[in-house]
mmCIF file of C-alpha atoms and ligand atoms in Angstrom:
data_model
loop_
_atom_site.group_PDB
_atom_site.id
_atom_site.type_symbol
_atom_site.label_atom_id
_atom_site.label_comp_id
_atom_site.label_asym_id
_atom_site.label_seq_id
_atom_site.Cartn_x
_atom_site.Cartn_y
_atom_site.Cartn_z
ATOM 1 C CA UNK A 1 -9.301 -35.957 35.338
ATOM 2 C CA UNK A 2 -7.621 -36.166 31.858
ATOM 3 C CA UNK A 3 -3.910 -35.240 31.571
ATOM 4 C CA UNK A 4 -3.442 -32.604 28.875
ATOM 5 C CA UNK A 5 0.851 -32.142 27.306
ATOM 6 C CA UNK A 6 1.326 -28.837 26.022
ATOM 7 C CA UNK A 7 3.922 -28.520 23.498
ATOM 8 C CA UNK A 8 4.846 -25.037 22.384
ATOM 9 C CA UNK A 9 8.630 -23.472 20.778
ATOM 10 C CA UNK A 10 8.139 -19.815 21.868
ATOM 11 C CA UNK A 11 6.130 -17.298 23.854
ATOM 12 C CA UNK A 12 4.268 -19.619 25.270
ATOM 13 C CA UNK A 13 0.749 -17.480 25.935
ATOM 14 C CA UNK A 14 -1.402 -19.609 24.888
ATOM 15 C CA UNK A 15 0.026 -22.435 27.123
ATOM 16 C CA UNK A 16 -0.289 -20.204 29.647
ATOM 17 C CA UNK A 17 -3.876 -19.336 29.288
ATOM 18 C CA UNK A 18 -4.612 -23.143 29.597
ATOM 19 C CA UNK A 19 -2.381 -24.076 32.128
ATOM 20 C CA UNK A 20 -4.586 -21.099 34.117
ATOM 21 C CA UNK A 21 -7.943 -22.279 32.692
ATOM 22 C CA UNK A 22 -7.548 -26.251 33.810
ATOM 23 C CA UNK A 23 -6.279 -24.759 37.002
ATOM 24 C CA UNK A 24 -10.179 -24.029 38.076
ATOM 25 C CA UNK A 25 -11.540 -27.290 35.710
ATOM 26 C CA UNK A 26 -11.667 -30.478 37.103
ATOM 27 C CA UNK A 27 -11.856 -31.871 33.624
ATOM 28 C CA UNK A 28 -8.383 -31.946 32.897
ATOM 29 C CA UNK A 29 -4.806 -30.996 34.198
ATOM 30 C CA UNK A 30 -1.724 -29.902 32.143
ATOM 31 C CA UNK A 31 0.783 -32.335 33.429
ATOM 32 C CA UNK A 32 4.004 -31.043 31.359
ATOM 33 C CA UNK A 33 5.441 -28.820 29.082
ATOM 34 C CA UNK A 34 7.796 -29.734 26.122
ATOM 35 C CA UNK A 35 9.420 -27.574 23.978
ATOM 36 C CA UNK A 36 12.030 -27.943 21.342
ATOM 37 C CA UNK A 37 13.735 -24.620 22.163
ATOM 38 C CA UNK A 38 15.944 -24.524 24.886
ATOM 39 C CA UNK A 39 15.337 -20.797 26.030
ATOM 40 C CA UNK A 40 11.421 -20.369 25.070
ATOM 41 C CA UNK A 41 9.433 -18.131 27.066
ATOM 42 C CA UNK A 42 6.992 -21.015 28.108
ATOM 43 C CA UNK A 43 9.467 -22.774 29.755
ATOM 44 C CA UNK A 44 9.280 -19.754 31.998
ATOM 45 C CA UNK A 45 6.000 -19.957 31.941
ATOM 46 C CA UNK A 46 5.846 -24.058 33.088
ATOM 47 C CA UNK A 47 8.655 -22.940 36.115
ATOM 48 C CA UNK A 48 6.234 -20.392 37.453
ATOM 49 C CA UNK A 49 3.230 -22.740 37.648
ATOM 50 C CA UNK A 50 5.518 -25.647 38.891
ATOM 51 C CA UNK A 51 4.522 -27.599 35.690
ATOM 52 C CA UNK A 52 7.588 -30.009 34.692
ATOM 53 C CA UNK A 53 8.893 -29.279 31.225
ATOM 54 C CA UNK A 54 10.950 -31.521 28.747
ATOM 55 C CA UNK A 55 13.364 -30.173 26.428
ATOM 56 C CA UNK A 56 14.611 -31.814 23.268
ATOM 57 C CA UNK A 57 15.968 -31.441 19.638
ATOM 58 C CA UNK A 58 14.555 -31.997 16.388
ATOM 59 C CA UNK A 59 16.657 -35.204 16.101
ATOM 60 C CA UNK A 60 15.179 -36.149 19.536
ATOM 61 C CA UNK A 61 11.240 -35.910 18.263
ATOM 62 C CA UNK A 62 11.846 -38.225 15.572
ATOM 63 C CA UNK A 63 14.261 -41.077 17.571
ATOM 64 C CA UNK A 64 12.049 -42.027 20.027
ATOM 65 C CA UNK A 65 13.171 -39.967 22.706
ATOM 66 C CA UNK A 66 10.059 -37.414 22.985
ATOM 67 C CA UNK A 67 7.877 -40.929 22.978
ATOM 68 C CA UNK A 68 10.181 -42.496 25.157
ATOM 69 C CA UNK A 69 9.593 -39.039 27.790
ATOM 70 C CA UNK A 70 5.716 -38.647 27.020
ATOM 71 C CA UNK A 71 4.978 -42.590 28.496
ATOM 72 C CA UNK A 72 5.809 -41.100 31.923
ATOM 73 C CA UNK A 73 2.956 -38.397 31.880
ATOM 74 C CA UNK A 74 0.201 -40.895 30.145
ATOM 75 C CA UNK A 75 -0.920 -38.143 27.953
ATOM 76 C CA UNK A 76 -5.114 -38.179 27.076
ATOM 77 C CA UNK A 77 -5.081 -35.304 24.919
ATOM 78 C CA UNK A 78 -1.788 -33.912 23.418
ATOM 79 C CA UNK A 79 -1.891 -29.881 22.229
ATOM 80 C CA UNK A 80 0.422 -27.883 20.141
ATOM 81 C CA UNK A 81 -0.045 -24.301 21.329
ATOM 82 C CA UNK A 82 2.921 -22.472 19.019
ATOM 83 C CA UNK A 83 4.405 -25.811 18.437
ATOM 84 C CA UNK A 84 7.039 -25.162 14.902
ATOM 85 C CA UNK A 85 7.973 -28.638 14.027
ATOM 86 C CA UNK A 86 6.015 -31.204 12.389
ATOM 87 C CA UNK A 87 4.683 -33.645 14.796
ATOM 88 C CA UNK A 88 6.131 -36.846 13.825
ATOM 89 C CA UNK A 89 3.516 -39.794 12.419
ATOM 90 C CA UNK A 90 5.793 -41.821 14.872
ATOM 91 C CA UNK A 91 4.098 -40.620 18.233
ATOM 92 C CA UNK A 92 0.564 -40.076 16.254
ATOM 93 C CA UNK A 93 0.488 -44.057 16.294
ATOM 94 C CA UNK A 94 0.329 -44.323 20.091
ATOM 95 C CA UNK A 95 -0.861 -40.796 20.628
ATOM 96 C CA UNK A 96 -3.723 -40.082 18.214
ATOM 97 C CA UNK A 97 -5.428 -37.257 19.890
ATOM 98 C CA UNK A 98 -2.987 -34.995 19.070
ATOM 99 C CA UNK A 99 -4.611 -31.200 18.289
ATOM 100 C CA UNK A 100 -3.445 -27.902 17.153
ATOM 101 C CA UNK A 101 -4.360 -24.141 16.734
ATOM 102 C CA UNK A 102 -3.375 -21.981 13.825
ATOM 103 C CA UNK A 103 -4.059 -18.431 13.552
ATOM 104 C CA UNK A 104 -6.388 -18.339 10.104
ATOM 105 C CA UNK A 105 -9.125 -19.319 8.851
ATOM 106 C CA UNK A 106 -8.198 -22.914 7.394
ATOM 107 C CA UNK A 107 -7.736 -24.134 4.250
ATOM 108 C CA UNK A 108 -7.143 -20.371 3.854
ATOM 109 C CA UNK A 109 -3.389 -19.440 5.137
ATOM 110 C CA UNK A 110 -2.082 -23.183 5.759
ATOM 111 C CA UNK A 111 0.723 -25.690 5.012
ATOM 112 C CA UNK A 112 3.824 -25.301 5.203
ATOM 113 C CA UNK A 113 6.093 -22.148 5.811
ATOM 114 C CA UNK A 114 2.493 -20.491 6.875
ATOM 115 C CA UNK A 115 3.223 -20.035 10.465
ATOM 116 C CA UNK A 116 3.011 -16.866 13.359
ATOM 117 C CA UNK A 117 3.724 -13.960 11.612
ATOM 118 C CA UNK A 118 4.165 -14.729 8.137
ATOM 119 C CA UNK A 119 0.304 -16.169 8.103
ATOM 120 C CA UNK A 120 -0.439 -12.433 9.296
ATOM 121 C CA UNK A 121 1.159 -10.994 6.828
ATOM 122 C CA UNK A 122 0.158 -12.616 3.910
ATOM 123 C CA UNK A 123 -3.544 -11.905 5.258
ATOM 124 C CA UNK A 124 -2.781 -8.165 5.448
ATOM 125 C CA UNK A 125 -1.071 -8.618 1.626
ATOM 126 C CA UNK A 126 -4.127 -9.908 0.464
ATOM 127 C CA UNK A 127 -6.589 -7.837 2.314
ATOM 128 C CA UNK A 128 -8.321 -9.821 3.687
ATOM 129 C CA UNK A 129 -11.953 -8.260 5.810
ATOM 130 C CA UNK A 130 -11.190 -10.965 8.178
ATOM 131 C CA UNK A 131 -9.415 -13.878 9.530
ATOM 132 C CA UNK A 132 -9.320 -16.216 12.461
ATOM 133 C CA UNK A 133 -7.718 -19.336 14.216
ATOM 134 C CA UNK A 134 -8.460 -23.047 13.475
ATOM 135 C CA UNK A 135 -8.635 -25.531 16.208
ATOM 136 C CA UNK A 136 -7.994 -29.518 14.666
ATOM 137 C CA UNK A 137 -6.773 -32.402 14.922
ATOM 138 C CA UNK A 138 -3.272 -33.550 13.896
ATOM 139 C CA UNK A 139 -2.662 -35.740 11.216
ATOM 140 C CA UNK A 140 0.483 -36.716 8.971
ATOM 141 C CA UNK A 141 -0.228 -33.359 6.646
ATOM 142 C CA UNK A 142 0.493 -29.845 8.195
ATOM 143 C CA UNK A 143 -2.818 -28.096 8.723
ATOM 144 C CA UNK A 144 -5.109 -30.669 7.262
ATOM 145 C CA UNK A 145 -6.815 -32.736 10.276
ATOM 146 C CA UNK A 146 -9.970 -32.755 10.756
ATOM 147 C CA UNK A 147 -11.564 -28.989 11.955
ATOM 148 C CA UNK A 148 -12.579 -28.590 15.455
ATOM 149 C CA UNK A 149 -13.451 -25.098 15.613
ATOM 150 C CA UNK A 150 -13.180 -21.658 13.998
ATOM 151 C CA UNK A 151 -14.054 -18.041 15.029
ATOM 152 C CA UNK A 152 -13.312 -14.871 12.714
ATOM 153 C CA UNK A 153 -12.466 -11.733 13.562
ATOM 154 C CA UNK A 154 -12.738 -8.288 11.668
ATOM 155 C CA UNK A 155 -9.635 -6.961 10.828
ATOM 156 C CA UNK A 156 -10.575 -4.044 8.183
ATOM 157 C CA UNK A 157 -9.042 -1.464 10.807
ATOM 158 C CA UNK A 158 -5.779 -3.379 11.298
ATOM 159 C CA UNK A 159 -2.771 -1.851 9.291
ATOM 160 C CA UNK A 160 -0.152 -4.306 10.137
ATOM 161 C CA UNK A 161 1.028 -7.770 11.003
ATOM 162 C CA UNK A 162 1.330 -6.841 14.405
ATOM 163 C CA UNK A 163 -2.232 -5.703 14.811
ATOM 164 C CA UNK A 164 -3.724 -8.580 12.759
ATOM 165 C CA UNK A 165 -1.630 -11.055 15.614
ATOM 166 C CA UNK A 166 -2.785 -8.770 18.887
ATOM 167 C CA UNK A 167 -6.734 -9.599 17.272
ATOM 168 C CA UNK A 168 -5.883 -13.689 16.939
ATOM 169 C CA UNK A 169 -4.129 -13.820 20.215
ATOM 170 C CA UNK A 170 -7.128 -12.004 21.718
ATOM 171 C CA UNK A 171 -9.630 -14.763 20.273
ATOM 172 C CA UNK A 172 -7.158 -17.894 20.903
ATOM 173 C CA UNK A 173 -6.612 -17.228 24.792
ATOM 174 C CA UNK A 174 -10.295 -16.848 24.863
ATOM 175 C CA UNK A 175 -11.674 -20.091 23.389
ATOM 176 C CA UNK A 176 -8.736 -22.498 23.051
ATOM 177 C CA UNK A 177 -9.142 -23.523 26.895
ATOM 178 C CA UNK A 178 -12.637 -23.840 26.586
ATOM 179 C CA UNK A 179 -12.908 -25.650 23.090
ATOM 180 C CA UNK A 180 -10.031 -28.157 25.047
ATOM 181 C CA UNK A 181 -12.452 -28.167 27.620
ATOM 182 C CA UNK A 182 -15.142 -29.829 25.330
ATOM 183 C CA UNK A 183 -12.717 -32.208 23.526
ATOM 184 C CA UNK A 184 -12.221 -33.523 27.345
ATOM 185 C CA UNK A 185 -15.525 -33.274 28.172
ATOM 186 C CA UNK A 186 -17.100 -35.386 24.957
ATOM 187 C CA UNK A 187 -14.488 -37.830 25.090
ATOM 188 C CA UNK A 188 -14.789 -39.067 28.431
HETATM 189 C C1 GRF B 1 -0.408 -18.605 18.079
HETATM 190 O O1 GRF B 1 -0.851 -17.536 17.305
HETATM 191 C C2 GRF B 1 -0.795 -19.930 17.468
HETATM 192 O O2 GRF B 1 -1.949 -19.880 16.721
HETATM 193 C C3 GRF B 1 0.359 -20.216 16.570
HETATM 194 O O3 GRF B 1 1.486 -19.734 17.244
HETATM 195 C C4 GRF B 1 1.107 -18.669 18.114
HETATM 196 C C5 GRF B 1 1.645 -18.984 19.471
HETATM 197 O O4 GRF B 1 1.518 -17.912 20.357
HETATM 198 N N1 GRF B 1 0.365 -21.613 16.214
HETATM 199 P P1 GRF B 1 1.903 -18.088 21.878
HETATM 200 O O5 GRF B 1 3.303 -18.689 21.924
HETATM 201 O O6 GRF B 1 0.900 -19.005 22.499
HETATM 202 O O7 GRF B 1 1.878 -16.729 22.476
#
């Protein structure tokens, strides 16, 4: 059994969904939760499921204290699921297999500033037919590790932001635990 550290700043659904998943999966088990933002939903989330959760500032992910904290769980795989800040080269050294989901179609849609909703709205600005989510792995460039997985999804009916995010949510709960799954799986 592998342990799997979610780190997420917000909502928190996608954590969620794999918490649930790896509930029923003998491959792995999400061992903790750490978020950067004090009052995020998937703290919430982590209480519920009695998953411990670690807190910290930006300051705090670059000085050794988020390493410092993650020894204790003995991380295999590390996943962002809605995680804002850049993950520091710092914990990459010890932690390589660090992945990540974003919600288009990379290169499309990437880098920095292209996060949650404003990747969704620059997709409906350029009107686009379709977009996506990205599953890679994390390197010391936002969005540029080495692809994992993509699935697209029509969006020619969708007339806002909002319904462009309800369509990537709807394919990320449905294959991030799974493609996790694999990583697990092929890695063992
Ligand atoms: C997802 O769309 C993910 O691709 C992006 O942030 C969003 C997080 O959603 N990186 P949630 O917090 O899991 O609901």
């Amino acid at each position: 059994m592998k342990n799997i550290v979610l780190f997420a700043s917000g909502n928190g659904s996608n954590a969620e969904e794999i918490i649930r998943y790896f509930k029923n999966n003998n491959e792995g088990v999400v061992v903790a939760i750490f978020s950067n933002k004090a009052d995020a939903k998937v703290l919430e989330r982590a209480k519920n499921h009695n998953i411990p959760s670690v807190v910290f500032s930006k300051t705090q992910l670059n000085d050794g204290f988020v390493l410092e904290q993650l020894h204790q769980f003995q991380p295999d795989l590390i996943v962002l699921a809605g995680f804002l800040l850049k993950f520091p080269e710092s914990i990459l050294k010890v932690y390589p297999k660090v992945i990540n989901i974003h919600p288009a179609l990379l290169p499309k849609y990437g880098g920095k500033g292209m996060y949650g909703m404003n990747v969704h709205q620059a997709v409906l600005e350029n009107k686009e037919k379709e977009t996506g989510i990205t599953i890679h792995y994390v390197n010391e460039h936002y969005d540029e590790g080495e692809f994992i997985f993509q699935n697209s999804v029509n969006i020619e009916d969708c007339n806002t932001a909002e319904e462009i995010a309800h369509k990537i949510h709807e394919l990320e709960h449905q294959y991030f635990p799974e493609v996790i799954a694999g990583i697990l799986t092929r890695n063992s």
